[in-house]
Amino acid sequence: MKKITLQSEIEVAKSIAELSEIDAQLLATAKEAAKGAYAPYSNFKVGAAVLMDNEAIVIGNNQENAAFPVTMCGERNAVFSAAAQYPNIAIKAVAITIISAKGNIDRPIPPCGSCRQVIYENETRHQSDIRLILQGDIGEIYVVQSVKDILPLLFDASYL
Ligand code: THU
């Protein structure tokens, strides 16, 4: 059978010092947001900060529930809240980071599949790519220019 290759490219920063000023600020805001997460079951606090096209910044964090599947991810809360507050404004970037119980996760936190799909819906809604800035507790930071780069073979309204 014929094979196809799905390719993507992301930037890797060694630390916050290598980021643009706005991305560094966004990541610091996301880290602050993680402190307010409600994660008593996983002890895995996720913080997100959304940068809007009007320069507003909207935060979100994960909110867990004793009925586990009811839990909502931090980045999805941030994106939905941003869309609720500014329905006609595009999102320029989302920074996502963690404060984990281990405290030493040195790989950037990737958004879960559902969150990627939600972020992609927002890209198509406003016809505007969303930059993702991803960080673990510590270590390297990934900068992704569009969620399309980490969501290959994606489903969208063009199939409906
Ligand atoms: N979580 C997020 O907030 N975002 C993700 O992309 C992955 C997982 C949260 C959900 C749950 O509260 C905790 O992390 C552990 O899965």
Short mmCIF file of C-alpha atoms and ligand atoms in Angstrom, two decimals:
data_model
loop_
_atom_site.label_atom_id
_atom_site.label_comp_id
_atom_site.label_asym_id
_atom_site.label_seq_id
_atom_site.Cartn_x
_atom_site.Cartn_y
_atom_site.Cartn_z
CA MET A 1 0.00 0.00 0.00
CA LYS A 2 1.02 3.57 -0.57
CA LYS A 3 2.13 5.47 2.53
CA ILE A 4 1.73 9.12 3.42
CA THR A 5 3.85 10.99 5.95
CA LEU A 6 2.31 13.51 8.32
CA GLN A 7 4.91 16.12 9.17
CA SER A 8 5.07 19.03 11.54
CA GLU A 9 7.67 21.34 12.96
CA ILE A 10 7.78 22.98 16.36
CA GLU A 11 10.22 25.37 17.99
CA VAL A 12 12.02 24.37 21.17
CA ALA A 13 13.21 27.00 23.63
CA LYS A 14 15.70 26.02 26.32
CA SER A 15 14.07 28.39 28.82
CA ILE A 16 11.74 31.38 29.13
CA ALA A 17 14.71 33.63 28.31
CA GLU A 18 14.52 32.47 24.67
CA LEU A 19 10.85 33.41 24.28
CA SER A 20 9.42 36.69 23.03
CA GLU A 21 8.39 39.11 25.77
CA ILE A 22 4.68 38.43 25.26
CA ASP A 23 5.10 34.64 25.24
CA ALA A 24 7.18 34.82 28.44
CA GLN A 25 4.50 36.98 30.05
CA LEU A 26 1.76 34.61 28.90
CA LEU A 27 3.59 31.59 30.32
CA ALA A 28 4.15 33.35 33.65
CA THR A 29 0.43 34.16 33.76
CA ALA A 30 -0.41 30.52 33.01
CA LYS A 31 1.89 29.35 35.84
CA GLU A 32 0.10 31.73 38.19
CA ALA A 33 -3.25 30.39 36.95
CA ALA A 34 -2.11 26.82 37.70
CA LYS A 35 -1.85 27.75 41.38
CA GLY A 36 -5.61 28.28 41.43
CA ALA A 37 -6.50 24.93 39.84
CA TYR A 38 -8.84 22.60 41.70
CA ALA A 39 -7.09 19.26 41.34
CA PRO A 40 -7.44 17.38 44.64
CA TYR A 41 -7.68 13.97 42.91
CA SER A 42 -4.78 14.06 40.48
CA ASN A 43 -2.67 16.73 42.20
CA PHE A 44 -1.82 17.73 38.65
CA LYS A 45 -2.52 21.43 38.31
CA VAL A 46 -2.83 22.82 34.79
CA GLY A 47 -2.80 26.55 34.10
CA ALA A 48 -3.53 28.29 30.81
CA ALA A 49 -3.44 31.87 29.60
CA VAL A 50 -5.11 32.97 26.37
CA LEU A 51 -3.94 36.03 24.46
CA MET A 52 -6.71 37.66 22.44
CA ASP A 53 -6.36 39.74 19.30
CA ASN A 54 -7.39 42.80 21.36
CA GLU A 55 -4.45 42.08 23.73
CA ALA A 56 -6.75 40.89 26.55
CA ILE A 57 -5.49 37.89 28.53
CA VAL A 58 -7.93 35.29 29.84
CA ILE A 59 -6.87 32.55 32.25
CA GLY A 60 -8.18 29.08 32.99
CA ASN A 61 -7.20 26.06 35.06
CA ASN A 62 -8.38 22.49 35.52
CA GLN A 63 -11.42 21.89 37.68
CA GLU A 64 -11.80 18.34 38.94
CA ASN A 65 -14.82 16.53 40.29
CA ALA A 66 -15.42 13.52 42.56
CA ALA A 67 -17.28 12.16 39.53
CA PHE A 68 -13.98 12.01 37.61
CA PRO A 69 -15.20 12.32 33.99
CA VAL A 70 -16.92 15.60 34.81
CA THR A 71 -13.48 17.20 35.24
CA MET A 72 -12.62 19.98 32.80
CA CYS A 73 -9.12 20.69 31.48
CA GLY A 74 -7.36 23.96 32.18
CA GLU A 75 -6.79 25.04 28.58
CA ARG A 76 -10.36 24.22 27.56
CA ASN A 77 -11.69 26.32 30.43
CA ALA A 78 -9.46 29.19 29.32
CA VAL A 79 -10.46 28.95 25.64
CA PHE A 80 -14.19 28.64 26.40
CA SER A 81 -14.02 31.52 28.86
CA ALA A 82 -12.19 33.66 26.29
CA ALA A 83 -14.83 32.84 23.66
CA ALA A 84 -17.60 33.65 26.13
CA GLN A 85 -16.11 37.01 27.03
CA TYR A 86 -14.97 38.01 23.53
CA PRO A 87 -17.11 36.10 21.01
CA ASN A 88 -15.97 38.19 18.05
CA ILE A 89 -12.27 38.34 18.85
CA ALA A 90 -9.73 35.84 17.57
CA ILE A 91 -7.31 34.08 19.90
CA LYS A 92 -3.65 34.73 19.08
CA ALA A 93 -1.93 32.39 21.53
CA VAL A 94 -2.45 29.99 24.42
CA ALA A 95 0.22 29.22 27.01
CA ILE A 96 -0.20 25.98 28.96
CA THR A 97 1.86 24.86 31.92
CA ILE A 98 1.64 22.71 35.03
CA ILE A 99 2.40 22.46 38.69
CA SER A 100 2.55 18.70 39.19
CA ALA A 101 2.78 16.68 42.39
CA LYS A 102 6.11 15.32 41.17
CA GLY A 103 7.27 18.88 40.58
CA ASN A 104 10.00 17.83 38.16
CA ILE A 105 8.27 17.03 34.88
CA ASP A 106 10.74 18.42 32.37
CA ARG A 107 8.72 17.81 29.20
CA PRO A 108 6.20 20.35 27.92
CA ILE A 109 2.59 19.45 28.72
CA PRO A 110 0.76 18.59 25.51
CA PRO A 111 -2.94 19.51 25.37
CA CYS A 112 -5.17 16.42 25.35
CA GLY A 113 -6.95 15.43 22.14
CA SER A 114 -10.25 17.00 23.16
CA CYS A 115 -8.55 20.31 23.94
CA ARG A 116 -6.74 20.25 20.58
CA GLN A 117 -10.06 19.79 18.83
CA VAL A 118 -11.56 22.71 20.77
CA ILE A 119 -8.59 24.94 19.96
CA TYR A 120 -8.88 23.98 16.29
CA GLU A 121 -12.58 24.90 16.26
CA ASN A 122 -11.58 28.36 17.46
CA GLU A 123 -8.92 28.63 14.72
CA THR A 124 -11.48 27.86 12.02
CA ARG A 125 -14.16 30.03 13.59
CA HIS A 126 -11.94 33.11 13.35
CA GLN A 127 -9.79 31.97 10.42
CA SER A 128 -6.72 32.64 12.53
CA ASP A 129 -3.91 30.33 13.68
CA ILE A 130 -3.36 30.03 17.43
CA ARG A 131 0.22 29.83 18.71
CA LEU A 132 0.71 27.36 21.56
CA ILE A 133 3.39 27.78 24.21
CA LEU A 134 3.82 24.55 26.17
CA GLN A 135 5.82 23.98 29.33
CA GLY A 136 6.15 21.30 32.03
CA ASP A 137 7.11 22.03 35.63
CA ILE A 138 10.57 22.86 34.37
CA GLY A 139 12.72 22.48 31.26
CA GLU A 140 12.27 23.06 27.57
CA ILE A 141 9.35 25.01 26.14
CA TYR A 142 7.65 24.13 22.87
CA VAL A 143 6.24 26.84 20.63
CA VAL A 144 3.74 25.53 18.09
CA GLN A 145 2.45 27.92 15.42
CA SER A 146 -0.92 26.22 14.98
CA VAL A 147 -2.73 23.35 16.65
CA LYS A 148 -2.90 21.82 13.14
CA ASP A 149 0.78 20.96 13.63
CA ILE A 150 -0.04 18.65 16.53
CA LEU A 151 -3.42 17.41 15.33
CA PRO A 152 -2.79 15.68 12.04
CA LEU A 153 -5.63 14.25 9.98
CA LEU A 154 -8.08 16.37 11.88
CA PHE A 155 -11.85 16.41 11.67
CA ASP A 156 -13.57 19.66 10.85
CA ALA A 157 -16.79 21.13 9.47
CA SER A 158 -15.67 20.55 5.87
CA TYR A 159 -16.79 16.91 6.29
CA LEU A 160 -20.30 17.86 7.40
N1 THU B 1 -5.59 18.04 32.22
C1 THU B 1 -5.68 19.29 31.70
O1 THU B 1 -6.13 20.22 32.36
N2 THU B 1 -5.27 19.47 30.41
C2 THU B 1 -4.76 18.50 29.61
O2 THU B 1 -4.55 18.72 28.43
C3 THU B 1 -4.48 17.17 30.18
C4 THU B 1 -5.10 16.88 31.49
C5 THU B 1 -6.02 17.84 33.59
C6 THU B 1 -7.27 17.01 33.75
C7 THU B 1 -7.10 16.46 35.14
O3 THU B 1 -7.62 17.39 36.07
C8 THU B 1 -5.61 16.37 35.33
O4 THU B 1 -5.03 17.18 34.33
C9 THU B 1 -5.06 14.95 35.21
O5 THU B 1 -5.48 14.34 34.05
#
